[in-house]
Structures are given as structure tokens and as C-alpha cells.
Coordinates of C-alpha atoms in Angstrom, one line a residue:
M153 CA -18.6 -6.2 11.7
G154 CA -21.2 -4.7 14.0
K155 CA -23.6 -6.7 16.1
I156 CA -26.5 -6.6 13.7
I157 CA -24.3 -7.7 10.8
C158 CA -23.0 -10.6 13.0
S159 CA -26.6 -11.7 13.6
F160 CA -27.4 -11.5 9.9
L161 CA -24.3 -13.6 8.9
F162 CA -25.4 -16.0 11.7
V163 CA -28.7 -16.6 10.1
L164 CA -27.1 -17.2 6.7
I165 CA -24.1 -19.3 7.7
S166 CA -25.0 -20.5 11.3
S167 CA -21.8 -19.4 12.9
S168 CA -21.4 -16.2 15.0
S169 CA -17.5 -16.6 15.1
L170 CA -17.5 -16.2 11.3
C171 CA -18.4 -12.5 11.5
A172 CA -15.0 -11.4 12.9
K173 CA -13.1 -13.6 10.3
V174 CA -15.0 -12.1 7.3
N175 CA -14.4 -8.5 8.6
Y176 CA -10.6 -9.1 9.2
F177 CA -10.0 -11.0 5.9
E178 CA -12.1 -8.4 3.9
Q179 CA -13.9 -11.2 2.1
P180 CA -17.6 -11.3 1.3
I181 CA -19.7 -14.4 1.9
A182 CA -21.1 -16.3 -1.1
D183 CA -23.1 -14.2 -3.6
Q184 CA -22.2 -11.1 -1.7
T185 CA -20.4 -8.0 -3.0
I186 CA -18.3 -5.4 -1.0
Y187 CA -18.1 -1.8 -2.3
D188 CA -15.2 0.1 -0.9
L189 CA -14.8 3.9 -1.3
S190 CA -11.8 5.7 0.4
S191 CA -10.0 9.0 0.2
R192 CA -6.6 9.7 1.8
W193 CA -3.9 12.4 1.7
H194 CA -0.8 10.6 0.6
I195 CA 2.8 11.8 0.7
L196 CA 5.8 10.0 -0.8
E197 CA 9.4 11.2 -0.3
R198 CA 12.5 9.8 -2.2
E199 CA 15.8 11.3 -0.9
Y200 CA 19.3 10.6 -2.0
E201 CA 21.5 11.4 0.9
D202 CA 25.2 11.7 1.8
N203 CA 26.0 11.3 5.6
S204 CA 22.3 12.2 6.3
S205 CA 22.6 15.3 4.2
V206 CA 20.1 15.5 1.3
I207 CA 21.7 15.7 -2.2
D208 CA 18.4 15.5 -4.1
E209 CA 14.9 15.1 -3.1
R210 CA 11.4 14.4 -4.7
E211 CA 8.2 14.7 -2.8
Y212 CA 4.9 13.6 -4.3
S213 CA 1.7 14.6 -2.5
S214 CA -1.9 14.2 -3.6
L215 CA -5.5 13.5 -2.5
L216 CA -5.8 9.8 -3.6
N217 CA -9.2 8.4 -4.0
R218 CA -10.0 4.7 -4.4
F219 CA -13.1 2.8 -5.5
A220 CA -13.0 -1.0 -5.1
M221 CA -15.5 -3.8 -5.7
T222 CA -15.0 -7.3 -4.3
K223 CA -17.2 -10.2 -5.2
S224 CA -17.4 -13.8 -3.8
I225 CA -17.9 -16.7 -6.2
V226 CA -18.2 -19.1 -3.2
S227 CA -17.6 -18.4 0.4
S228 CA -13.9 -19.4 0.1
L229 CA -13.0 -17.6 -3.1
S230 CA -13.3 -13.9 -4.2
Y231 CA -12.1 -11.6 -6.8
G232 CA -12.1 -7.8 -7.4
G233 CA -10.7 -4.7 -8.8
A234 CA -10.1 -1.1 -7.9
V235 CA -9.4 2.3 -9.6
N236 CA -7.2 4.9 -8.0
V237 CA -7.7 8.7 -9.0
E238 CA -5.5 11.5 -7.8
V239 CA -6.4 15.2 -7.4
F240 CA -4.4 18.1 -6.1
G241 CA -1.3 16.2 -7.1
T242 CA 2.1 17.9 -6.6
Q243 CA 5.7 16.9 -7.2
K244 CA 8.4 19.0 -5.5
K245 CA 12.0 18.4 -6.6
S246 CA 15.1 19.8 -5.2
F247 CA 18.7 19.2 -6.5
L248 CA 21.5 20.6 -4.3
Q249 CA 24.5 19.6 -6.6
P250 CA 25.1 21.0 -10.1
G251 CA 23.7 18.9 -12.9
P252 CA 21.3 18.8 -15.9
L253 CA 18.3 18.8 -13.6
T254 CA 16.8 21.8 -11.8
S255 CA 14.6 22.3 -8.9
G256 CA 11.0 23.0 -9.5
E257 CA 7.4 21.9 -9.0
L258 CA 4.9 19.9 -11.1
K259 CA 1.1 19.7 -10.8
Y260 CA -0.8 16.6 -11.9
R261 CA -4.1 14.7 -11.6
G262 CA -6.1 11.9 -13.1
V263 CA -6.3 8.2 -13.0
R264 CA -3.2 6.9 -11.3
S265 CA -3.6 3.1 -11.3
L266 CA -5.9 0.1 -11.8
E267 CA -5.9 -3.0 -9.5
L268 CA -6.9 -6.7 -9.9
Y269 CA -6.9 -9.1 -7.0
S270 CA -8.1 -12.6 -6.0
Q271 CA -8.2 -14.3 -2.6
Y272 CA -8.8 -17.8 -1.3
L273 CA -10.0 -18.0 2.3
N274 CA -10.1 -21.0 4.6
L275 CA -12.4 -20.1 7.4
N276 CA -11.9 -23.3 9.4
R277 CA -8.1 -22.5 9.7
N278 CA -8.4 -18.8 9.7
I279 CA -5.9 -18.5 6.8
A280 CA -6.0 -16.8 3.4
F281 CA -3.9 -16.5 0.2
K282 CA -4.2 -13.3 -1.9
I283 CA -2.7 -12.3 -5.2
H284 CA -2.6 -8.6 -6.1
L285 CA -1.6 -6.7 -9.3
E286 CA -1.4 -3.0 -10.0
G287 CA -0.6 -1.0 -13.1
T288 CA -0.3 2.7 -13.5
L289 CA -1.7 4.5 -16.5
Q290 CA 0.3 7.6 -16.1
D291 CA 3.4 5.9 -17.7
G292 CA 6.0 8.4 -17.1
R293 CA 4.2 11.4 -18.6
E294 CA 5.8 14.7 -17.4
R295 CA 2.5 16.4 -16.8
N296 CA 1.6 13.4 -14.4
A297 CA 4.8 13.6 -12.5
S298 CA 6.0 10.3 -13.9
L299 CA 4.7 7.7 -11.6
G300 CA 4.3 5.0 -14.2
G301 CA 5.0 1.4 -13.3
Y302 CA 3.6 -2.0 -12.3
N303 CA 3.5 -3.8 -8.9
G304 CA 2.6 -7.3 -8.0
S305 CA 2.3 -9.1 -4.7
F306 CA 1.5 -12.5 -3.0
T307 CA 0.2 -12.4 0.6
F308 CA -0.4 -15.3 3.3
K309 CA -2.8 -14.1 6.0
Y310 CA -3.7 -15.6 9.4
L311 CA -5.8 -14.8 12.4
H312 CA -5.9 -16.0 16.0
E313 CA -8.9 -15.2 18.0
L314 CA -8.8 -14.6 21.9
G315 CA -12.4 -13.4 22.4
A316 CA -12.6 -9.7 21.7
L317 CA -8.9 -9.6 21.2
K318 CA -7.5 -10.9 17.9
I319 CA -4.0 -11.3 16.6
G320 CA -3.5 -11.2 12.9
G321 CA -0.5 -11.5 10.6
K322 CA 0.6 -11.3 7.1
I323 CA 3.6 -12.8 5.3
F324 CA 4.2 -11.0 2.0
S325 CA 6.4 -11.0 -1.2
A326 CA 6.2 -8.2 -3.7
V327 CA 7.8 -6.9 -6.9
V328 CA 7.9 -3.1 -6.9
G329 CA 8.2 -0.6 -9.7
K330 CA 8.4 -2.8 -12.8
K331 CA 9.3 -0.5 -15.7
R332 CA 8.8 2.6 -13.4
I333 CA 9.9 5.7 -15.1
Y334 CA 10.4 9.3 -13.8
R335 CA 10.9 12.4 -16.0
Q336 CA 12.7 15.5 -14.7
D337 CA 12.9 18.4 -17.1
G338 CA 12.8 16.1 -20.1
E339 CA 15.5 13.7 -18.9
R340 CA 14.1 10.1 -18.4
E341 CA 15.1 8.4 -15.1
I342 CA 14.3 4.7 -14.7
S343 CA 13.9 2.8 -11.5
D344 CA 14.6 -0.8 -12.0
P345 CA 12.2 -3.2 -10.3
Y346 CA 13.1 -4.7 -7.0
N347 CA 11.7 -7.3 -4.6
Q348 CA 10.3 -7.1 -1.1
F349 CA 9.8 -9.9 1.5
G350 CA 8.2 -9.0 4.8
K351 CA 6.1 -9.8 7.8
E352 CA 3.1 -7.8 9.4
L353 CA 1.6 -8.3 12.8
S354 CA -1.7 -6.8 13.7
V355 CA -3.6 -6.5 17.1
L356 CA -7.3 -5.9 16.9
Y357 CA -9.8 -5.3 19.8
E358 CA -13.5 -5.4 19.1
F359 CA -16.2 -3.6 21.0
E360 CA -19.9 -3.8 20.3
R361 CA -19.7 -1.4 17.2
I362 CA -16.1 -0.3 17.1
T363 CA -12.9 -2.1 16.1
L364 CA -9.5 -0.6 17.0
S365 CA -6.4 -2.0 15.1
L366 CA -2.7 -1.4 15.5
S367 CA -0.3 -3.0 13.0
G368 CA 3.4 -2.9 12.2
H369 CA 5.7 -4.4 9.5
F370 CA 9.2 -5.2 8.7
L371 CA 10.6 -6.1 5.2
L372 CA 13.8 -6.8 3.5
A373 CA 14.4 -5.5 -0.1
T374 CA 16.7 -6.4 -2.9
D375 CA 19.0 -3.9 -4.8
Y376 CA 17.4 -0.4 -5.7
V377 CA 18.9 0.9 -8.9
I378 CA 18.3 4.4 -10.7
R379 CA 19.5 5.0 -14.1
S380 CA 19.4 8.1 -16.3
P381 CA 21.6 9.6 -19.2
S382 CA 23.5 11.5 -16.6
Y383 CA 24.2 9.0 -13.9
T384 CA 23.5 5.5 -12.5
R385 CA 23.1 5.0 -8.8
S386 CA 23.2 1.4 -7.6
S387 CA 22.2 0.6 -4.0
D388 CA 22.8 -2.5 -1.9
K389 CA 20.0 -4.5 -0.2
G390 CA 17.7 -2.4 1.9
F391 CA 15.2 -2.8 4.7
G392 CA 11.9 -1.2 5.7
V393 CA 9.6 -0.5 8.7
G394 CA 6.1 0.9 9.0
G395 CA 3.0 1.0 11.1
K396 CA -0.8 1.7 10.8
L397 CA -3.5 2.8 13.3
S398 CA -7.2 2.5 12.5
A399 CA -10.6 2.7 14.0
T400 CA -13.8 1.3 12.4
Y401 CA -17.4 2.0 13.4
H402 CA -19.8 -0.8 12.2
F403 CA -23.3 0.2 10.9
K404 CA -26.0 -2.3 9.8
Q405 CA -24.6 -3.3 6.5
S406 CA -21.6 -0.9 6.2
D407 CA -18.3 0.1 7.9
L408 CA -16.7 3.6 8.4
T409 CA -12.9 3.6 9.0
L410 CA -10.3 6.3 9.9
W411 CA -6.7 5.6 9.6
H412 CA -3.1 6.9 9.6
D413 CA 0.0 4.9 8.4
R414 CA 3.7 5.6 8.0
A415 CA 6.5 3.6 6.3
N416 CA 10.1 3.9 5.7
Q417 CA 12.8 2.1 3.5
V418 CA 16.5 2.6 3.4
F419 CA 19.1 1.3 0.8
N420 CA 22.9 1.9 1.0
V421 CA 24.3 3.2 -2.3
I422 CA 27.4 1.5 -3.7
T423 CA 30.3 3.9 -4.1
V424 CA 33.9 3.7 -5.1
D425 CA 35.1 5.6 -2.0
P426 CA 34.4 3.6 1.2
N427 CA 34.4 6.9 3.2
L428 CA 31.2 7.9 1.4
Q429 CA 28.0 7.0 3.1
H430 CA 25.3 7.5 0.3
E431 CA 21.9 6.1 0.7
Y432 CA 18.4 6.2 -0.7
E433 CA 15.5 6.8 1.7
I434 CA 12.0 6.3 0.7
E435 CA 9.4 7.6 3.2
E436 CA 5.6 7.3 2.8
Q437 CA 2.6 8.4 5.0
S438 CA -1.1 8.8 4.5
S439 CA -4.2 9.7 6.5
G440 CA -7.6 8.8 5.3
V441 CA -11.3 7.7 5.6
G442 CA -13.0 4.8 4.1
F443 CA -16.6 3.6 3.7
R444 CA -17.4 0.0 3.0
W445 CA -20.8 -1.4 2.1
Y446 CA -21.8 -4.9 2.0
Y447 CA -24.6 -5.9 -0.5

């Protein structure tokens, strides 16, 4: 947080070093609430490829707005929830091989998902444990581009302080896409849930009112399987990489953040012919602005 907020927290908790920890772990102090409002342009591409040539592709793009509220029970334990609303949503689908599905475009908007989460923070050791659940209300409806599904994750966070320079990290495990369903021209396509396990490393540098952050992650994923009445595509284990760049300006009791992030996952599809090199590639990127208010 900014210098004024650090002074405010110093009075309340008699520790100036606590300011950076509270800011990094995104956890309010006792009896405090954090309100978080953000808006980002989000693009998700899911491609099925043969020797780097696209066979079919789905691109989802939308302006995704998120409102979250986090409340501390005590200084070490917090809970919260969030709602994600999409506007200007578009799904573009391209199928280069003959089949029951045709290329086209869908428009959608509305409430995309709800989130619940809780975190335990040990300020003396600079570590935290977070549980996060997300459920999508769209539930595979054609008019909403079929983004139904449920996600869950468990994350271990840590922070090492070197004056103004701070090194943070996360070790995470997640279940992605439980009961996720896509609909294309009336044909239902189901993406089976798969697991992720990964590591994220962050470097933060704090000026008087500005914090710059650069982070990157690597993950391993279990099998990715797509099923429909027309076909079944089973892929082997995959991997993913990604990064995020952000800048935060600290006001008296609020923060303003700008960021851009990109991520990519690749899965090798199992085929009968060993000469075929089919794979699924999932690319995701977003640019956004967020405002956080401490009350």
C-alpha cells in the first residue's frame, strides 16, 4: 500500500513491515473489508491442430467485469465472494474439416460465474493458504456460448522481503472444467474435468506510491478429453506457461492497478497413427484495470 496506508496500519498493528505483507497477500486486517472492482478485455482460444495446422478453432472474447468483497474475521483469517459479468461477448467458431458442425459466430452476455474463497495468513512466517471455488451460471446454454462448468483450487503463497524488492511465490493445485459443456449448432460437446499442478514466481518492487510486479508460472496438467455424439478426442498430459505484468498506484485507502497477462496450455492428442501430430492448444490473454478500496 501507499505511505499513508502504511502509517495507518502502523498505528493499528504497530508494525510498518506489515503493510507490504497485507498488500501482497490481498488480505484485510481484523474487522476490515476490501472491495474490489475490475474490468478486463478477455480472449480465450481453443484450437485443435494437426502438425501446427488448425483443424477447428473456437475463440471467446468479452469484456469481463468482476466485483469482489473480502472480509477478515481476525487478522489471520478472511473469506469473500465475487460475481463476474460479461458484456460484448462473442464466440467465433471455425471448422475446416467436413462434419456436423458449421462455422459461425455467437453473441452472449450476462452473469458468467460466482466465486467463493477463504484464506489463512500467517504474518510472522509470510505464508498463506487459500481455497477458491468458482461456478458458472451459464450452464451450456447456446445463447451464452456454452461456458458452463465448475473450477476449484488450493494455493500456498509465500513472500520474501529484501527491502523495497520482494520475491513472492505460489504453489497451486486446481480442478478445471468440472461438468463443462459446449454447444455447437445444437450438438453438445463435453469437456471432462482435468487437474493442474503448478508454480508461480513473482518479483515486486515498491516505490513510495507505486508497485511494479512481474510474475510467471509453469504448470503440468492431466489428460484433456473432449466428447460429443460425433467424435471423442483424448489427449495426453499437457503443460502450460504464462506471465503477468502489473503496475499499482496507492492512494490513501485505495489502490488502482493496470495489468496484462498471457497464458498457454498444450495437450498432445492420442491417435492410432503415430505419424499424426494432433494437439489441443488453449491460449488466454487479458488486459484490464482494477480499483481496490479498503474500508
